């Protein structure tokens, strides 16, 4: 009786894993389709702006607002990158003009990324200090915040050289 119960349990676990894998694969296919749809949509938007540039105009201000808003999401950023990579006339001067005109949106995206990175560093340092790691960190960093380590080790503290200066002992 115990062995039958063990076999039934094993069968249920295997069936559960099989169902999970089927559902997971369906989800992956859906994500791929959604990404292709995003790439097509982003490509259509880029094509419309390239048309405006070819006719002698500038890209629409609404397009830059759209890029600022949408490229802060990772999936939209990936779709934008794929759409730009697939653009057929990358050597065209309209492409260069497009890139220079969307530069403010890309800069804003970089600032957002730096801010998020700085917040991550801040919370990591706060977590480190909350766990009592300040004494060890203070012992191993110099006044400039560089890692000093143990003297004579691979992370030995070294004085920064000014341009044109030679290290001590250099001929």
PDB file of C-alpha atoms in Angstrom:
ATOM      1  CA  UNK A   1       0.000   0.000   0.000  1.00  0.00           C
ATOM      2  CA  UNK A   2       2.819   2.430   0.836  1.00  0.00           C
ATOM      3  CA  UNK A   3       4.624   1.696  -2.428  1.00  0.00           C
ATOM      4  CA  UNK A   4       1.429   2.341  -4.427  1.00  0.00           C
ATOM      5  CA  UNK A   5       0.980   5.657  -2.645  1.00  0.00           C
ATOM      6  CA  UNK A   6       4.579   6.570  -3.470  1.00  0.00           C
ATOM      7  CA  UNK A   7       4.067   5.686  -7.154  1.00  0.00           C
ATOM      8  CA  UNK A   8       0.847   7.709  -7.334  1.00  0.00           C
ATOM      9  CA  UNK A   9       2.620  10.679  -5.736  1.00  0.00           C
ATOM     10  CA  UNK A  10       5.491  10.368  -8.203  1.00  0.00           C
ATOM     11  CA  UNK A  11       3.026  10.211 -11.118  1.00  0.00           C
ATOM     12  CA  UNK A  12       1.219  13.341  -9.899  1.00  0.00           C
ATOM     13  CA  UNK A  13       4.533  15.228  -9.592  1.00  0.00           C
ATOM     14  CA  UNK A  14       5.559  14.169 -13.131  1.00  0.00           C
ATOM     15  CA  UNK A  15       2.159  15.165 -14.518  1.00  0.00           C
ATOM     16  CA  UNK A  16       2.436  18.530 -12.766  1.00  0.00           C
ATOM     17  CA  UNK A  17       5.864  19.127 -14.293  1.00  0.00           C
ATOM     18  CA  UNK A  18       4.543  18.202 -17.722  1.00  0.00           C
ATOM     19  CA  UNK A  19       1.598  20.618 -17.415  1.00  0.00           C
ATOM     20  CA  UNK A  20       3.943  23.356 -16.180  1.00  0.00           C
ATOM     21  CA  UNK A  21       6.277  22.900 -19.172  1.00  0.00           C
ATOM     22  CA  UNK A  22       3.383  23.040 -21.640  1.00  0.00           C
ATOM     23  CA  UNK A  23       2.022  26.238 -20.076  1.00  0.00           C
ATOM     24  CA  UNK A  24       5.503  27.768 -19.922  1.00  0.00           C
ATOM     25  CA  UNK A  25       6.143  27.067 -23.618  1.00  0.00           C
ATOM     26  CA  UNK A  26       2.795  28.589 -24.570  1.00  0.00           C
ATOM     27  CA  UNK A  27       3.742  31.672 -22.555  1.00  0.00           C
ATOM     28  CA  UNK A  28       7.096  31.935 -24.324  1.00  0.00           C
ATOM     29  CA  UNK A  29       5.397  31.813 -27.712  1.00  0.00           C
ATOM     30  CA  UNK A  30       2.974  34.542 -26.631  1.00  0.00           C
ATOM     31  CA  UNK A  31       5.851  36.745 -25.448  1.00  0.00           C
ATOM     32  CA  UNK A  32       7.603  36.278 -28.795  1.00  0.00           C
ATOM     33  CA  UNK A  33       4.473  37.266 -30.685  1.00  0.00           C
ATOM     34  CA  UNK A  34       3.964  40.307 -28.474  1.00  0.00           C
ATOM     35  CA  UNK A  35       7.575  41.382 -29.052  1.00  0.00           C
ATOM     36  CA  UNK A  36       7.211  41.023 -32.824  1.00  0.00           C
ATOM     37  CA  UNK A  37       4.046  43.126 -32.657  1.00  0.00           C
ATOM     38  CA  UNK A  38       5.905  45.798 -30.656  1.00  0.00           C
ATOM     39  CA  UNK A  39       8.790  45.774 -33.164  1.00  0.00           C
ATOM     40  CA  UNK A  40       6.353  46.193 -36.079  1.00  0.00           C
ATOM     41  CA  UNK A  41       4.516  49.005 -34.305  1.00  0.00           C
ATOM     42  CA  UNK A  42       7.776  50.790 -33.435  1.00  0.00           C
ATOM     43  CA  UNK A  43       9.050  50.283 -37.004  1.00  0.00           C
ATOM     44  CA  UNK A  44       5.863  51.847 -38.391  1.00  0.00           C
ATOM     45  CA  UNK A  45       6.327  54.862 -36.116  1.00  0.00           C
ATOM     46  CA  UNK A  46       9.956  55.220 -37.189  1.00  0.00           C
ATOM     47  CA  UNK A  47       8.989  54.880 -40.882  1.00  0.00           C
ATOM     48  CA  UNK A  48       6.422  57.651 -40.495  1.00  0.00           C
ATOM     49  CA  UNK A  49       9.058  59.952 -38.987  1.00  0.00           C
ATOM     50  CA  UNK A  50      11.578  59.036 -41.697  1.00  0.00           C
ATOM     51  CA  UNK A  51       8.965  60.027 -44.288  1.00  0.00           C
ATOM     52  CA  UNK A  52       8.630  63.421 -42.589  1.00  0.00           C
ATOM     53  CA  UNK A  53      12.418  63.849 -42.706  1.00  0.00           C
ATOM     54  CA  UNK A  54      12.578  62.826 -46.403  1.00  0.00           C
ATOM     55  CA  UNK A  55       9.998  65.507 -47.246  1.00  0.00           C
ATOM     56  CA  UNK A  56      12.223  68.114 -45.612  1.00  0.00           C
ATOM     57  CA  UNK A  57      10.546  68.332 -42.241  1.00  0.00           C
ATOM     58  CA  UNK A  58      11.496  67.449 -38.713  1.00  0.00           C
ATOM     59  CA  UNK A  59      10.174  64.610 -36.611  1.00  0.00           C
ATOM     60  CA  UNK A  60       6.956  65.293 -34.745  1.00  0.00           C
ATOM     61  CA  UNK A  61       7.288  66.588 -31.176  1.00  0.00           C
ATOM     62  CA  UNK A  62       4.721  63.974 -30.191  1.00  0.00           C
ATOM     63  CA  UNK A  63       7.109  61.256 -31.383  1.00  0.00           C
ATOM     64  CA  UNK A  64       9.814  62.474 -29.009  1.00  0.00           C
ATOM     65  CA  UNK A  65       7.284  62.573 -26.157  1.00  0.00           C
ATOM     66  CA  UNK A  66       6.235  59.033 -27.093  1.00  0.00           C
ATOM     67  CA  UNK A  67       9.854  57.847 -27.069  1.00  0.00           C
ATOM     68  CA  UNK A  68      10.523  59.488 -23.700  1.00  0.00           C
ATOM     69  CA  UNK A  69       7.490  57.802 -22.205  1.00  0.00           C
ATOM     70  CA  UNK A  70       7.729  54.380 -23.832  1.00  0.00           C
ATOM     71  CA  UNK A  71      11.483  53.711 -23.894  1.00  0.00           C
ATOM     72  CA  UNK A  72      11.628  53.758 -20.111  1.00  0.00           C
ATOM     73  CA  UNK A  73      10.017  50.290 -20.297  1.00  0.00           C
ATOM     74  CA  UNK A  74      12.472  47.510 -21.077  1.00  0.00           C
ATOM     75  CA  UNK A  75      10.325  45.664 -23.627  1.00  0.00           C
ATOM     76  CA  UNK A  76       9.686  48.853 -25.586  1.00  0.00           C
ATOM     77  CA  UNK A  77      13.395  49.681 -25.514  1.00  0.00           C
ATOM     78  CA  UNK A  78      14.232  46.234 -26.917  1.00  0.00           C
ATOM     79  CA  UNK A  79      11.568  46.655 -29.612  1.00  0.00           C
ATOM     80  CA  UNK A  80      12.969  50.092 -30.526  1.00  0.00           C
ATOM     81  CA  UNK A  81      16.490  48.686 -30.780  1.00  0.00           C
ATOM     82  CA  UNK A  82      15.321  45.842 -33.025  1.00  0.00           C
ATOM     83  CA  UNK A  83      13.301  48.190 -35.220  1.00  0.00           C
ATOM     84  CA  UNK A  84      16.290  50.522 -35.644  1.00  0.00           C
ATOM     85  CA  UNK A  85      18.596  47.573 -36.366  1.00  0.00           C
ATOM     86  CA  UNK A  86      16.198  46.303 -39.046  1.00  0.00           C
ATOM     87  CA  UNK A  87      15.840  49.693 -40.697  1.00  0.00           C
ATOM     88  CA  UNK A  88      16.947  49.079 -44.306  1.00  0.00           C
ATOM     89  CA  UNK A  89      18.667  52.376 -45.091  1.00  0.00           C
ATOM     90  CA  UNK A  90      20.862  52.858 -42.041  1.00  0.00           C
ATOM     91  CA  UNK A  91      23.426  54.734 -44.167  1.00  0.00           C
ATOM     92  CA  UNK A  92      20.776  57.196 -45.389  1.00  0.00           C
ATOM     93  CA  UNK A  93      21.190  60.806 -44.224  1.00  0.00           C
ATOM     94  CA  UNK A  94      17.593  60.776 -42.977  1.00  0.00           C
ATOM     95  CA  UNK A  95      18.641  58.062 -40.535  1.00  0.00           C
ATOM     96  CA  UNK A  96      21.405  60.318 -39.189  1.00  0.00           C
ATOM     97  CA  UNK A  97      18.971  63.203 -38.934  1.00  0.00           C
ATOM     98  CA  UNK A  98      16.483  60.983 -37.087  1.00  0.00           C
ATOM     99  CA  UNK A  99      19.141  59.885 -34.625  1.00  0.00           C
ATOM    100  CA  UNK A 100      20.239  63.464 -33.936  1.00  0.00           C
ATOM    101  CA  UNK A 101      16.650  64.633 -33.464  1.00  0.00           C
ATOM    102  CA  UNK A 102      15.757  61.882 -30.959  1.00  0.00           C
ATOM    103  CA  UNK A 103      18.939  62.579 -28.992  1.00  0.00           C
ATOM    104  CA  UNK A 104      17.075  64.473 -26.188  1.00  0.00           C
ATOM    105  CA  UNK A 105      14.824  61.448 -25.598  1.00  0.00           C
ATOM    106  CA  UNK A 106      17.844  59.130 -25.432  1.00  0.00           C
ATOM    107  CA  UNK A 107      19.605  61.475 -23.000  1.00  0.00           C
ATOM    108  CA  UNK A 108      16.552  61.514 -20.751  1.00  0.00           C
ATOM    109  CA  UNK A 109      16.518  57.718 -20.857  1.00  0.00           C
ATOM    110  CA  UNK A 110      20.183  57.679 -19.811  1.00  0.00           C
ATOM    111  CA  UNK A 111      19.463  60.033 -16.903  1.00  0.00           C
ATOM    112  CA  UNK A 112      16.603  57.799 -15.739  1.00  0.00           C
ATOM    113  CA  UNK A 113      18.866  54.747 -15.940  1.00  0.00           C
ATOM    114  CA  UNK A 114      21.611  56.511 -13.965  1.00  0.00           C
ATOM    115  CA  UNK A 115      19.108  57.636 -11.340  1.00  0.00           C
ATOM    116  CA  UNK A 116      17.805  54.086 -10.929  1.00  0.00           C
ATOM    117  CA  UNK A 117      21.365  52.774 -10.732  1.00  0.00           C
ATOM    118  CA  UNK A 118      22.236  55.399  -8.112  1.00  0.00           C
ATOM    119  CA  UNK A 119      19.152  54.439  -6.086  1.00  0.00           C
ATOM    120  CA  UNK A 120      20.194  50.780  -6.225  1.00  0.00           C
ATOM    121  CA  UNK A 121      23.681  51.665  -4.993  1.00  0.00           C
ATOM    122  CA  UNK A 122      22.227  53.841  -2.230  1.00  0.00           C
ATOM    123  CA  UNK A 123      19.978  51.056  -0.950  1.00  0.00           C
ATOM    124  CA  UNK A 124      22.811  48.514  -1.144  1.00  0.00           C
ATOM    125  CA  UNK A 125      25.056  50.810   0.919  1.00  0.00           C
ATOM    126  CA  UNK A 126      22.232  51.438   3.407  1.00  0.00           C
ATOM    127  CA  UNK A 127      21.700  47.691   3.741  1.00  0.00           C
ATOM    128  CA  UNK A 128      25.448  47.209   4.230  1.00  0.00           C
ATOM    129  CA  UNK A 129      25.590  49.881   6.955  1.00  0.00           C
ATOM    130  CA  UNK A 130      22.472  48.534   8.662  1.00  0.00           C
ATOM    131  CA  UNK A 131      24.135  45.134   8.992  1.00  0.00           C
ATOM    132  CA  UNK A 132      27.183  46.603  10.766  1.00  0.00           C
ATOM    133  CA  UNK A 133      29.522  46.604   7.804  1.00  0.00           C
ATOM    134  CA  UNK A 134      30.763  50.154   8.339  1.00  0.00           C
ATOM    135  CA  UNK A 135      33.840  49.361  10.419  1.00  0.00           C
ATOM    136  CA  UNK A 136      35.188  46.890   7.866  1.00  0.00           C
ATOM    137  CA  UNK A 137      34.492  49.297   5.014  1.00  0.00           C
ATOM    138  CA  UNK A 138      36.154  52.217   6.828  1.00  0.00           C
ATOM    139  CA  UNK A 139      39.275  50.178   7.515  1.00  0.00           C
ATOM    140  CA  UNK A 140      39.666  49.140   3.888  1.00  0.00           C
ATOM    141  CA  UNK A 141      39.059  52.493   2.150  1.00  0.00           C
ATOM    142  CA  UNK A 142      41.246  55.580   2.046  1.00  0.00           C
ATOM    143  CA  UNK A 143      40.176  59.236   2.191  1.00  0.00           C
ATOM    144  CA  UNK A 144      39.133  59.193  -1.485  1.00  0.00           C
ATOM    145  CA  UNK A 145      36.927  56.139  -0.952  1.00  0.00           C
ATOM    146  CA  UNK A 146      39.247  53.772  -2.835  1.00  0.00           C
ATOM    147  CA  UNK A 147      39.834  50.256  -1.569  1.00  0.00           C
ATOM    148  CA  UNK A 148      43.058  50.162   0.430  1.00  0.00           C
ATOM    149  CA  UNK A 149      43.138  46.552   1.608  1.00  0.00           C
ATOM    150  CA  UNK A 150      46.089  45.087   3.440  1.00  0.00           C
ATOM    151  CA  UNK A 151      49.500  46.583   2.804  1.00  0.00           C
ATOM    152  CA  UNK A 152      51.624  44.469   0.543  1.00  0.00           C
ATOM    153  CA  UNK A 153      48.609  42.669  -0.911  1.00  0.00           C
ATOM    154  CA  UNK A 154      47.196  42.780  -4.388  1.00  0.00           C
ATOM    155  CA  UNK A 155      44.923  45.699  -3.397  1.00  0.00           C
ATOM    156  CA  UNK A 156      47.696  47.786  -1.889  1.00  0.00           C
ATOM    157  CA  UNK A 157      46.896  51.464  -1.545  1.00  0.00           C
ATOM    158  CA  UNK A 158      48.711  53.519  -4.167  1.00  0.00           C
ATOM    159  CA  UNK A 159      49.071  57.265  -4.503  1.00  0.00           C
ATOM    160  CA  UNK A 160      47.513  58.678  -7.694  1.00  0.00           C
ATOM    161  CA  UNK A 161      50.008  60.144 -10.114  1.00  0.00           C
ATOM    162  CA  UNK A 162      49.530  63.522 -11.725  1.00  0.00           C
ATOM    163  CA  UNK A 163      50.012  63.827 -15.489  1.00  0.00           C
ATOM    164  CA  UNK A 164      53.737  63.790 -16.241  1.00  0.00           C
ATOM    165  CA  UNK A 165      54.706  62.332 -12.843  1.00  0.00           C
ATOM    166  CA  UNK A 166      56.732  59.159 -12.596  1.00  0.00           C
ATOM    167  CA  UNK A 167      56.171  56.451 -10.028  1.00  0.00           C
ATOM    168  CA  UNK A 168      58.733  56.270  -7.192  1.00  0.00           C
ATOM    169  CA  UNK A 169      61.779  54.282  -8.242  1.00  0.00           C
ATOM    170  CA  UNK A 170      61.164  54.787 -11.969  1.00  0.00           C
ATOM    171  CA  UNK A 171      64.107  55.949 -14.001  1.00  0.00           C
TER     172      UNK A 171
END
